[in-house]
Short mmCIF file of C-alpha atoms in Angstrom, two decimals:
data_model
loop_
_atom_site.label_atom_id
_atom_site.label_comp_id
_atom_site.label_asym_id
_atom_site.label_seq_id
_atom_site.Cartn_x
_atom_site.Cartn_y
_atom_site.Cartn_z
CA MET D 1 -42.27 125.19 166.87
CA LEU D 2 -38.65 125.05 168.04
CA LEU D 3 -38.15 121.69 166.33
CA GLY D 4 -39.53 123.18 163.12
CA ALA D 5 -37.15 126.14 163.31
CA VAL D 6 -34.11 123.95 163.94
CA PHE D 7 -35.01 121.49 161.19
CA THR D 8 -35.73 124.29 158.70
CA TRP D 9 -32.38 125.88 159.54
CA GLY D 10 -30.71 122.55 158.81
CA LEU D 11 -32.42 122.22 155.42
CA THR D 12 -31.57 125.82 154.59
CA ALA D 13 -27.92 125.33 155.53
CA ALA D 14 -27.86 122.10 153.56
CA HIS D 15 -29.16 123.82 150.44
CA VAL D 16 -26.67 126.66 150.69
CA ALA D 17 -23.78 124.28 151.38
CA VAL D 18 -24.61 122.00 148.47
CA ALA D 19 -25.43 124.84 146.09
CA ALA D 20 -22.05 126.40 146.79
CA GLU D 21 -20.36 123.60 144.88
CA PRO D 22 -19.67 124.22 141.18
CA GLY D 23 -20.99 120.83 140.05
CA LEU D 24 -23.92 118.64 140.89
CA THR D 25 -22.15 116.34 143.31
CA GLY D 26 -18.66 115.25 144.11
CA ALA D 27 -17.67 111.64 143.58
CA PRO D 28 -17.56 109.69 146.84
CA LYS D 29 -14.08 109.19 148.22
CA SER D 30 -12.80 105.61 148.39
CA TRP D 31 -12.37 105.79 152.15
CA ALA D 32 -15.98 106.83 152.49
CA VAL D 33 -17.74 104.01 150.66
CA LEU D 34 -19.51 101.38 152.73
CA ALA D 35 -19.13 97.86 151.41
CA SER D 36 -22.83 97.22 152.01
CA GLU D 37 -23.78 100.03 149.61
CA THR D 38 -21.76 99.00 146.55
CA THR D 39 -23.29 97.56 143.42
CA ALA D 40 -21.87 95.05 141.00
CA SER D 41 -22.97 97.25 138.09
CA GLU D 42 -20.21 99.78 138.75
CA PRO D 43 -16.86 98.38 137.59
CA ASP D 44 -14.96 101.50 138.63
CA LYS D 45 -15.63 100.62 142.28
CA ALA D 46 -13.39 97.56 141.86
CA LYS D 47 -10.45 99.81 142.65
CA VAL D 48 -11.77 100.46 146.13
CA ASP D 49 -10.30 98.40 148.96
CA PHE D 50 -13.20 96.59 150.58
CA SER D 51 -11.07 94.95 153.24
CA ALA D 52 -12.09 93.58 156.60
CA ASP D 53 -11.67 97.08 157.97
CA SER D 54 -14.32 98.39 155.56
CA ALA D 55 -16.67 95.51 156.28
CA ALA D 56 -16.24 96.11 160.00
CA ARG D 57 -17.93 99.50 159.61
CA LYS D 58 -21.30 97.74 159.47
CA SER D 59 -22.81 97.02 162.89
CA TYR D 60 -26.10 95.41 163.89
CA LEU D 61 -25.45 95.87 167.61
CA ILE D 62 -24.77 99.61 167.73
CA PRO D 63 -28.17 100.77 166.37
CA ALA D 64 -30.00 98.21 168.53
CA VAL D 65 -28.37 99.62 171.67
CA GLU D 66 -28.95 103.20 170.51
CA ILE D 67 -32.64 102.61 169.83
CA LEU D 68 -33.15 100.96 173.23
CA GLY D 69 -31.35 103.84 174.94
CA PHE D 70 -33.31 106.46 172.98
CA GLU D 71 -36.65 104.90 173.87
CA ALA D 72 -35.69 104.51 177.53
CA LEU D 73 -34.69 108.18 177.77
CA LEU D 74 -37.85 109.25 175.91
CA ASN D 75 -40.00 107.25 178.32
CA LEU D 76 -38.26 108.73 181.36
CA ALA D 77 -38.62 112.26 180.00
CA ASN D 78 -42.35 111.77 179.43
CA ARG D 79 -43.22 110.15 182.76
CA SER D 80 -44.14 113.53 184.24
CA ASP D 81 -46.84 114.00 181.59
CA PRO D 82 -50.24 114.62 183.29
CA SER D 83 -51.88 111.86 181.25
CA ASN D 84 -49.73 109.20 182.98
CA ASP D 85 -49.63 107.35 179.62
CA TYR D 86 -45.88 106.79 179.88
CA LYS D 87 -45.74 105.19 183.34
CA SER D 88 -45.29 101.72 181.89
CA ASN D 89 -44.08 98.74 183.90
CA LEU D 90 -43.88 94.96 183.62
CA SER D 91 -47.60 94.65 184.28
CA THR D 92 -48.61 97.05 181.49
CA ILE D 93 -46.09 95.43 179.11
CA ASN D 94 -47.57 92.01 179.78
CA ARG D 95 -51.09 93.38 179.24
CA ASN D 96 -50.13 95.11 175.98
CA LEU D 97 -48.53 91.95 174.63
CA SER D 98 -51.94 90.26 174.76
CA SER D 99 -54.02 93.30 173.76
CA SER D 100 -55.58 93.88 170.36
CA TRP D 101 -54.23 96.85 168.41
CA GLY D 102 -56.56 99.84 168.17
CA VAL D 103 -56.39 103.51 167.18
CA ASP D 104 -55.15 106.19 169.54
CA GLU D 105 -56.27 109.80 169.26
CA ASP D 106 -53.39 111.85 170.56
CA PRO D 107 -53.10 115.38 169.10
CA PHE D 108 -52.79 115.34 165.31
CA ARG D 109 -49.29 116.78 165.16
CA THR D 110 -48.07 114.28 167.76
CA ASN D 111 -49.38 111.27 165.86
CA GLN D 112 -48.84 112.45 162.30
CA LEU D 113 -45.55 114.35 162.55
CA GLY D 114 -43.96 113.54 165.91
CA HIS D 115 -44.26 109.76 165.51
CA PRO D 116 -42.85 109.68 161.95
CA TYR D 117 -39.98 111.90 163.04
CA ALA D 118 -39.19 109.47 165.90
CA GLY D 119 -39.23 106.69 163.30
CA SER D 120 -36.75 108.65 161.19
CA ILE D 121 -34.41 108.72 164.20
CA TYR D 122 -34.57 104.92 164.50
CA HIS D 123 -33.95 104.60 160.77
CA GLY D 124 -31.02 107.03 160.93
CA PHE D 125 -29.34 105.08 163.72
CA ALA D 126 -29.43 101.92 161.60
CA ARG D 127 -28.43 103.52 158.29
CA SER D 128 -25.51 105.45 159.75
CA ALA D 129 -24.23 102.20 161.29
CA GLY D 130 -23.86 100.72 157.80
CA LEU D 131 -27.13 98.80 157.46
CA ASN D 132 -28.87 98.86 154.09
CA TYR D 133 -32.34 100.30 153.59
CA TRP D 134 -34.34 97.12 154.18
CA GLU D 135 -32.35 96.22 157.29
CA ALA D 136 -32.92 99.74 158.64
CA PHE D 137 -36.63 99.44 157.76
CA ALA D 138 -36.84 96.28 159.88
CA TYR D 139 -35.12 98.04 162.80
CA THR D 140 -37.52 100.98 162.52
CA PHE D 141 -40.61 98.77 162.39
CA ALA D 142 -39.42 96.69 165.37
CA ALA D 143 -38.50 99.81 167.37
CA SER D 144 -41.98 101.24 166.81
CA ALA D 145 -43.61 98.00 167.99
CA LEU D 146 -41.36 97.97 171.08
CA TRP D 147 -42.47 101.49 171.98
CA GLU D 148 -46.14 100.64 171.49
CA VAL D 149 -45.85 97.68 173.86
CA ALA D 150 -43.33 98.92 176.42
CA GLY D 151 -43.00 102.69 176.02
CA GLU D 152 -46.60 103.52 176.90
CA ASN D 153 -49.11 101.92 179.25
CA THR D 154 -52.01 102.47 176.82
CA PRO D 155 -53.00 99.68 174.41
CA PRO D 156 -50.84 99.54 171.25
CA SER D 157 -52.20 101.42 168.24
CA ARG D 158 -51.97 100.49 164.58
CA ASN D 159 -51.97 104.11 163.41
CA ASP D 160 -48.82 104.83 165.44
CA GLN D 161 -47.21 101.65 164.12
CA ILE D 162 -47.84 102.70 160.52
CA ASN D 163 -46.82 106.32 161.08
CA THR D 164 -43.64 105.48 162.98
CA GLY D 165 -42.60 102.12 161.58
CA ILE D 166 -43.34 102.79 157.91
CA GLY D 167 -43.78 106.55 157.48
CA GLY D 168 -40.75 107.11 159.71
CA SER D 169 -38.64 104.89 157.47
CA PHE D 170 -39.70 106.81 154.34
CA MET D 171 -38.93 110.11 156.04
CA GLY D 172 -35.72 108.80 157.60
CA GLU D 173 -34.22 107.55 154.33
CA ALA D 174 -34.76 110.89 152.60
CA LEU D 175 -33.19 112.76 155.55
CA PHE D 176 -30.30 110.28 155.72
CA ARG D 177 -29.54 110.73 152.02
CA LEU D 178 -29.76 114.51 152.26
CA SER D 179 -27.55 114.59 155.35
CA ASN D 180 -24.90 112.51 153.62
CA LEU D 181 -25.11 114.65 150.49
CA VAL D 182 -24.14 117.66 152.60
CA ILE D 183 -21.17 115.74 154.05
CA ALA D 184 -20.10 114.30 150.69
CA GLN D 185 -19.82 117.77 149.15
CA GLY D 186 -17.36 118.80 151.85
CA GLY D 187 -14.48 116.65 150.59
CA SER D 188 -12.31 114.46 152.77
CA VAL D 189 -12.54 116.89 155.73
CA PRO D 190 -16.02 118.48 155.86
CA SER D 191 -16.27 121.86 157.54
CA LEU D 192 -17.92 122.34 160.92
CA SER D 193 -20.88 124.09 159.28
CA ARG D 194 -21.49 121.07 157.05
CA GLU D 195 -21.22 118.67 159.97
CA LEU D 196 -23.70 120.78 161.94
CA ALA D 197 -26.17 121.11 159.05
CA ALA D 198 -25.99 117.36 158.38
CA ALA D 199 -26.59 116.59 162.07
CA LEU D 200 -29.60 118.89 162.23
CA ILE D 201 -31.13 117.16 159.20
CA SER D 202 -30.46 113.65 160.54
CA PRO D 203 -29.56 113.80 164.26
CA ALA D 204 -28.91 110.05 164.48
CA THR D 205 -26.38 110.27 161.65
CA GLY D 206 -24.68 113.22 163.31
CA PHE D 207 -24.55 111.35 166.63
CA ASN D 208 -22.86 108.30 165.11
CA ARG D 209 -20.37 110.43 163.21
CA LEU D 210 -19.42 112.15 166.45
CA VAL D 211 -19.33 109.17 168.83
CA PHE D 212 -18.04 106.43 166.49
CA ARG D 213 -15.92 108.55 164.17
CA GLU D 214 -13.10 106.01 163.84
CA ARG D 215 -15.48 103.18 162.99
CA LEU D 216 -18.50 104.78 161.39
CA ASP D 217 -17.02 108.01 160.03
CA SER D 218 -18.10 107.32 156.47
CA ILE D 219 -20.36 108.88 153.92
CA PHE D 220 -22.97 106.96 152.05
CA ALA D 221 -21.93 105.76 148.58
CA SER D 222 -24.28 108.06 146.71
CA HIS D 223 -23.06 106.95 143.24
CA ASP D 224 -23.02 110.62 142.24
CA PRO D 225 -26.71 111.39 141.54
CA ALA D 226 -27.94 114.31 139.49
CA TYR D 227 -30.20 116.48 141.63
CA TYR D 228 -32.01 119.78 141.72
CA SER D 229 -32.63 121.75 144.92
CA ARG D 230 -34.42 125.01 145.57
CA LEU D 231 -34.81 127.29 148.58
CA GLN D 232 -37.61 129.87 148.67
CA ILE D 233 -38.12 132.65 151.22
CA GLY D 234 -41.09 134.95 150.97
CA PHE D 235 -44.60 135.97 151.95
CA SER D 236 -48.02 134.66 151.07
CA GLY D 237 -51.49 136.16 151.45
CA THR D 238 -54.95 134.64 151.47
CA ALA D 239 -56.81 135.02 148.18
CA LYS D 240 -59.75 132.73 149.04
CA ASN D 241 -60.96 131.20 152.28
CA ASP D 242 -63.86 129.04 153.38
CA GLN D 243 -63.16 127.76 156.89
CA GLY D 244 -66.21 125.54 157.13
CA ILE D 245 -66.31 123.90 160.56
CA SER D 246 -62.83 125.10 161.55
CA THR D 247 -62.93 127.55 164.45
CA THR D 248 -59.22 128.41 164.38
CA GLU D 249 -58.47 132.09 163.85
CA LEU D 250 -56.96 132.35 160.37
CA LYS D 251 -53.70 134.22 159.87
CA ARG D 252 -54.28 135.71 156.44
CA ASN D 253 -50.65 136.62 155.79
CA GLU D 254 -47.68 134.42 156.57
CA ALA D 255 -43.93 134.31 156.09
CA LEU D 256 -42.70 131.07 154.53
CA VAL D 257 -39.44 129.19 154.06
CA ASP D 258 -39.69 126.35 151.56
CA PHE D 259 -37.02 123.79 150.67
CA SER D 260 -37.34 121.14 147.97
CA ILE D 261 -35.00 118.67 146.29
CA ASP D 262 -35.26 116.12 143.47
CA TYR D 263 -32.49 113.56 144.07
CA GLY D 264 -31.40 111.08 141.39
CA LEU D 265 -32.88 112.78 138.33
CA PRO D 266 -33.49 110.32 135.48
CA GLY D 267 -31.20 110.42 132.48
CA LYS D 268 -27.72 110.82 133.93
CA PRO D 269 -25.38 108.37 132.13
CA GLY D 270 -24.02 105.65 134.42
CA TYR D 271 -26.41 106.27 137.32
CA SER D 272 -28.51 103.23 138.26
CA TYR D 273 -31.58 102.68 140.44
CA THR D 274 -30.67 99.49 142.27
CA ARG D 275 -31.44 100.62 145.83
CA PRO D 276 -34.50 102.13 147.52
CA TYR D 277 -34.55 105.92 147.30
CA ASP D 278 -31.91 106.17 144.57
CA TYR D 279 -34.59 108.59 143.39
CA PHE D 280 -36.63 110.67 145.82
CA ASN D 281 -38.33 114.03 146.16
CA LEU D 282 -38.58 115.99 149.41
CA GLN D 283 -40.37 119.25 150.20
CA ALA D 284 -40.63 120.96 153.57
CA THR D 285 -42.24 124.32 154.33
CA ALA D 286 -42.08 126.28 157.58
CA SER D 287 -44.73 128.93 158.19
CA SER D 288 -45.02 131.82 160.63
CA ALA D 289 -48.71 130.91 160.94
CA ASN D 290 -48.51 127.32 162.21
CA GLY D 291 -44.92 126.00 162.26
CA PHE D 292 -44.83 123.27 159.62
CA GLU D 293 -47.17 123.87 156.68
CA ASN D 294 -45.99 120.68 155.02
CA PHE D 295 -43.45 117.88 154.94
CA MET D 296 -43.77 115.59 151.92
CA THR D 297 -41.48 112.97 150.47
CA HIS D 298 -41.77 110.14 147.98
CA GLY D 299 -39.09 107.80 146.70
CA MET D 300 -38.81 104.77 144.47
CA LEU D 301 -38.45 101.57 146.52
CA ILE D 302 -38.20 99.04 143.68
CA GLY D 303 -37.98 99.80 139.98
CA LYS D 304 -35.85 100.36 136.92
CA ASP D 305 -34.99 103.00 134.38
CA TYR D 306 -36.15 103.24 130.75
CA GLN D 307 -35.74 105.39 127.69
CA THR D 308 -38.05 106.39 124.84
CA SER D 309 -36.11 106.98 121.60
CA GLY D 310 -33.66 109.84 121.95
CA LYS D 311 -35.98 112.34 123.62
CA GLY D 312 -37.02 110.76 126.90
CA ARG D 313 -35.52 109.11 129.96
CA GLY D 314 -37.35 107.87 133.03
CA ILE D 315 -37.84 105.41 135.88
CA TRP D 316 -40.86 103.41 136.97
CA GLY D 317 -41.73 101.13 139.86
CA LEU D 318 -43.09 101.01 143.40
CA TYR D 319 -42.86 104.25 145.40
CA GLY D 320 -43.19 104.87 149.14
CA SER D 321 -44.46 108.22 150.38
CA PHE D 322 -45.11 110.18 153.53
CA ASP D 323 -47.13 113.41 153.39
CA TYR D 324 -48.08 115.92 156.07
CA MET D 325 -49.97 119.10 155.17
CA ALA D 326 -51.53 121.75 157.42
CA PRO D 327 -53.06 124.67 155.50
CA GLN D 328 -54.41 126.24 158.74
CA ILE D 329 -58.08 125.24 158.34
CA TYR D 330 -57.57 121.46 158.19
CA ARG D 331 -54.76 118.89 158.28
CA VAL D 332 -54.05 115.71 156.36
CA SER D 333 -51.27 113.13 156.59
CA SER D 334 -50.72 109.89 154.70
CA THR D 335 -48.29 106.97 154.55
CA ALA D 336 -48.70 105.20 151.21
CA LEU D 337 -47.43 102.82 148.55
CA SER D 338 -47.93 103.74 144.89
CA LEU D 339 -47.07 102.59 141.41
CA GLY D 340 -45.68 105.34 139.25
CA THR D 341 -43.07 106.88 137.04
CA THR D 342 -40.72 109.88 136.94
CA ALA D 343 -39.45 110.99 133.54
CA GLU D 344 -37.97 113.82 131.50
CA TRP D 345 -38.57 114.62 127.86
CA ARG D 346 -36.71 117.03 125.58
CA LEU D 347 -39.08 119.08 123.39
CA GLY D 348 -36.34 121.08 121.78
CA HIS D 349 -32.83 122.33 122.26
CA SER D 350 -33.72 124.44 125.32
CA ILE D 351 -37.09 123.10 126.49
CA ALA D 352 -37.49 120.10 128.78
CA VAL D 353 -40.48 118.63 130.60
CA ARG D 354 -40.10 116.61 133.81
CA SER D 355 -43.07 114.81 135.31
CA THR D 356 -44.03 112.36 138.03
CA GLY D 357 -47.25 110.38 138.19
CA LEU D 358 -48.21 108.18 141.15
CA LEU D 359 -51.35 106.15 141.87
CA GLY D 360 -51.64 104.17 145.08
CA VAL D 361 -53.24 103.66 148.45
CA GLY D 362 -52.33 104.88 151.92
CA TYR D 363 -53.40 104.94 155.55
CA THR D 364 -54.47 108.53 155.99
CA ALA D 365 -55.58 110.89 158.75
CA VAL D 366 -57.56 114.04 158.09
CA GLY D 367 -59.48 116.53 160.18
CA THR D 368 -60.35 120.12 160.92
CA THR D 369 -58.39 122.42 163.22
CA ARG D 370 -59.62 123.90 166.49
CA PRO D 371 -58.10 126.39 168.94
CA ASP D 372 -58.49 123.96 171.83
CA SER D 373 -57.36 120.39 172.39
CA ALA D 374 -60.62 118.85 171.13
CA GLU D 375 -59.31 118.02 167.68
CA LEU D 376 -61.61 116.26 165.24
CA TYR D 377 -59.90 113.88 162.86
CA HIS D 378 -60.22 110.34 161.64
CA TYR D 379 -58.24 107.59 159.91
CA GLY D 380 -59.07 105.56 156.87
CA VAL D 381 -57.71 103.70 153.87
CA ALA D 382 -57.17 106.27 151.13
CA PRO D 383 -56.76 105.78 147.38
CA GLN D 384 -54.57 108.68 146.29
CA ALA D 385 -52.85 110.20 143.29
CA LEU D 386 -50.07 112.66 142.54
CA PHE D 387 -49.16 114.43 139.33
CA ALA D 388 -46.18 116.79 139.13
CA LEU D 389 -45.00 118.68 136.05
CA ARG D 390 -42.11 121.04 135.50
CA MET D 391 -41.53 122.83 132.20
CA ILE D 392 -37.94 124.05 131.96
CA PHE D 393 -37.12 126.85 129.52
CA GLY D 394 -33.35 126.61 129.19
CA ASP D 395 -31.56 128.19 132.12
CA ARG D 396 -33.97 131.13 132.27
CA SER D 397 -37.28 130.06 133.80
CA SER D 398 -39.56 127.21 134.80
CA ILE D 399 -43.25 126.53 135.38
CA ASP D 400 -44.12 124.05 138.15
CA LEU D 401 -47.47 122.38 138.74
CA THR D 402 -48.20 119.71 141.38
CA ALA D 403 -51.63 118.25 142.10
CA ARG D 404 -52.47 115.76 144.86
CA GLU D 405 -55.74 114.06 145.76
CA TYR D 406 -56.70 111.79 148.66
CA PHE D 407 -60.05 110.01 149.08
CA VAL D 408 -60.23 108.96 152.73
CA SER D 409 -62.84 106.25 153.11
CA ASP D 410 -64.27 104.65 156.23
CA ALA D 411 -62.57 101.34 155.35
CA ALA D 412 -60.40 100.41 158.35
CA GLY D 413 -61.37 103.82 159.64
CA SER D 414 -61.75 105.24 163.12
CA ARG D 415 -65.07 107.01 162.35
CA ASP D 416 -67.94 106.65 159.92
CA GLY D 417 -67.61 109.18 157.13
CA ARG D 418 -65.41 110.13 154.22
CA ASP D 419 -63.13 112.93 153.04
CA ASN D 420 -61.86 114.09 149.69
CA ILE D 421 -58.75 116.28 149.76
CA PHE D 422 -57.39 118.15 146.73
CA ARG D 423 -54.26 120.31 146.71
CA VAL D 424 -52.66 122.17 143.82
CA ASP D 425 -49.33 124.04 143.89
CA ALA D 426 -48.45 126.19 140.85
CA SER D 427 -45.50 128.53 140.45
CA TYR D 428 -43.47 130.46 137.91
CA THR D 429 -39.75 131.01 138.57
CA LEU D 430 -37.59 133.50 136.68
CA ARG D 431 -33.82 133.37 137.10
CA ILE D 432 -32.37 136.86 137.54
CA LYS D 433 -28.67 136.16 137.84
CA ARG D 434 -26.70 132.97 138.46
CA ARG D 435 -28.58 131.11 141.22
CA HIS D 436 -30.78 134.03 142.23
CA ALA D 437 -34.38 133.99 141.06
CA VAL D 438 -37.85 135.24 141.90
CA SER D 439 -41.01 133.09 142.06
CA ILE D 440 -44.73 133.72 142.10
CA LYS D 441 -46.77 130.89 143.63
CA TYR D 442 -50.40 129.91 144.01
CA LEU D 443 -51.36 127.24 146.56
CA GLY D 444 -54.88 125.87 146.65
CA ASN D 445 -56.38 123.45 149.20
CA ARG D 446 -59.89 122.00 149.29
CA ARG D 447 -61.57 119.48 151.58
CA ASP D 448 -65.02 117.99 150.99
CA ALA D 449 -66.24 115.83 153.87
CA TYR D 450 -69.34 113.96 154.96
CA PHE D 451 -70.02 112.54 158.42
CA PRO D 452 -73.41 111.23 159.59
CA ALA D 453 -73.34 113.38 162.72
CA LEU D 454 -72.20 116.57 160.98
CA GLY D 455 -73.52 116.28 157.44
CA SER D 456 -71.58 117.63 154.47
CA THR D 457 -68.97 120.33 154.80
CA THR D 458 -66.48 122.07 152.52
CA GLN D 459 -63.27 123.82 153.51
CA SER D 460 -61.04 125.61 151.03
CA ARG D 461 -58.17 128.03 151.03
CA GLY D 462 -56.12 129.68 148.30
CA THR D 463 -52.99 131.78 148.76
CA VAL D 464 -50.77 133.82 146.45
CA GLY D 465 -47.16 134.53 147.34
CA ILE D 466 -43.94 136.05 146.06
CA PHE D 467 -40.57 134.52 146.92
CA TYR D 468 -36.88 135.07 146.59
CA THR D 469 -35.56 131.77 145.23
CA TYR D 470 -32.04 130.45 145.57
CA LEU D 471 -31.43 127.72 143.02
CA GLY D 472 -29.17 124.73 143.60
CA GLN D 473 -27.48 125.44 140.28
CA ASP D 474 -27.54 128.03 137.51
CA GLY D 475 -30.24 126.09 135.63
CA PHE D 476 -33.32 124.17 136.70
CA GLY D 477 -32.05 120.62 137.07
CA SER D 478 -32.43 119.14 133.61
CA ALA D 479 -30.25 116.02 133.33
CA ASP D 480 -28.04 116.06 130.23
CA TRP D 481 -27.82 112.67 128.51
CA ARG D 482 -26.97 113.97 125.06
#
């Protein structure tokens, strides 16, 4: 709960700090550009001095030492745990090296949110030391494997490896980019509030900026993306509820803080998609009912941009995603790869439509919630789909609709059975003045499950809420290519 509050405060501060700027983003300063993040497609970067001093900013050793130190401290801190799972030694390490990888069943939030967040720390250490995305991905994956073998005395688990080593990298890259966006908007000498907000979003980045300021005090070469961010604060009430087999006491009304950002909107002249996560979407919602209601991010790993006549601009390729959702009565989390596209079309002088469509497969966990520690959830391979649509009516209003579906099979699963999860998020936002707006939102969640021991069950919940909305800019994020 405390972690959720701190992280939400960081996202909130980030939104306010970025939204305070008159433009979308500031151009990166020459002193702040890492040589490893430049692209040959940008001739204006030829004026930057990529000398030995700039190249020396990149370090393979620093993040390796930091990750080892972080895992050692984490192990020491957990050794007092009553389970004794963290009292590893040379004997348990040797045993784990020869063990087959299974599935562990720690509490859902530990496995599905705590492990990915630890992976984001590993990823942040590597990225803030100048490594590119794929190098940082390798560090994250290796760090997760090291923890599975040496950090715990239980047999290594493949679900933790996927959640931490892959999901953590997807989460970590989005947080790293957002953290650096906050810093980049602060000019050559960012304020203390920006430094603090950036560190709360990506603690590893903040640590390296503080400890290695002379060597690693640099901001990521963002290449000036177009983006749209939104902060919502409000209340939501239950309109429909079918708890099914969940025995958790439902909190019908809840206060919510929701932050979302679309980074690297298609259509901006001169912006290219040559690196992973040059486009990404992130949404995080904190709830008074259960801490984190959701944390979801997807970004394009490999792809290219396209245009359709004079009315459309878009990108397509391979996307990576990490999703965590907890609508009180059940929980679902997925790490996935998908093929898809993100595009924007102009329907008239003041009307634009932005959409994202993804179709892929993930390793997914889903289960009901209970008031005690006896949580019921299972893993499986999950075909999944996402469709998101935003209709933008000039600078006055927007309609947003996002639908997600996950079919969790028993293939590579931890239990016999299957789940089908469907979630829809619909809202209408009306701008009142400048960046101040009001939103009405409907959120629907439904789970249909079948297990041989339990039979068929259905859980569903619908909520309606009203929110004060602070926009990242006076409009709704339509990229202008005309």
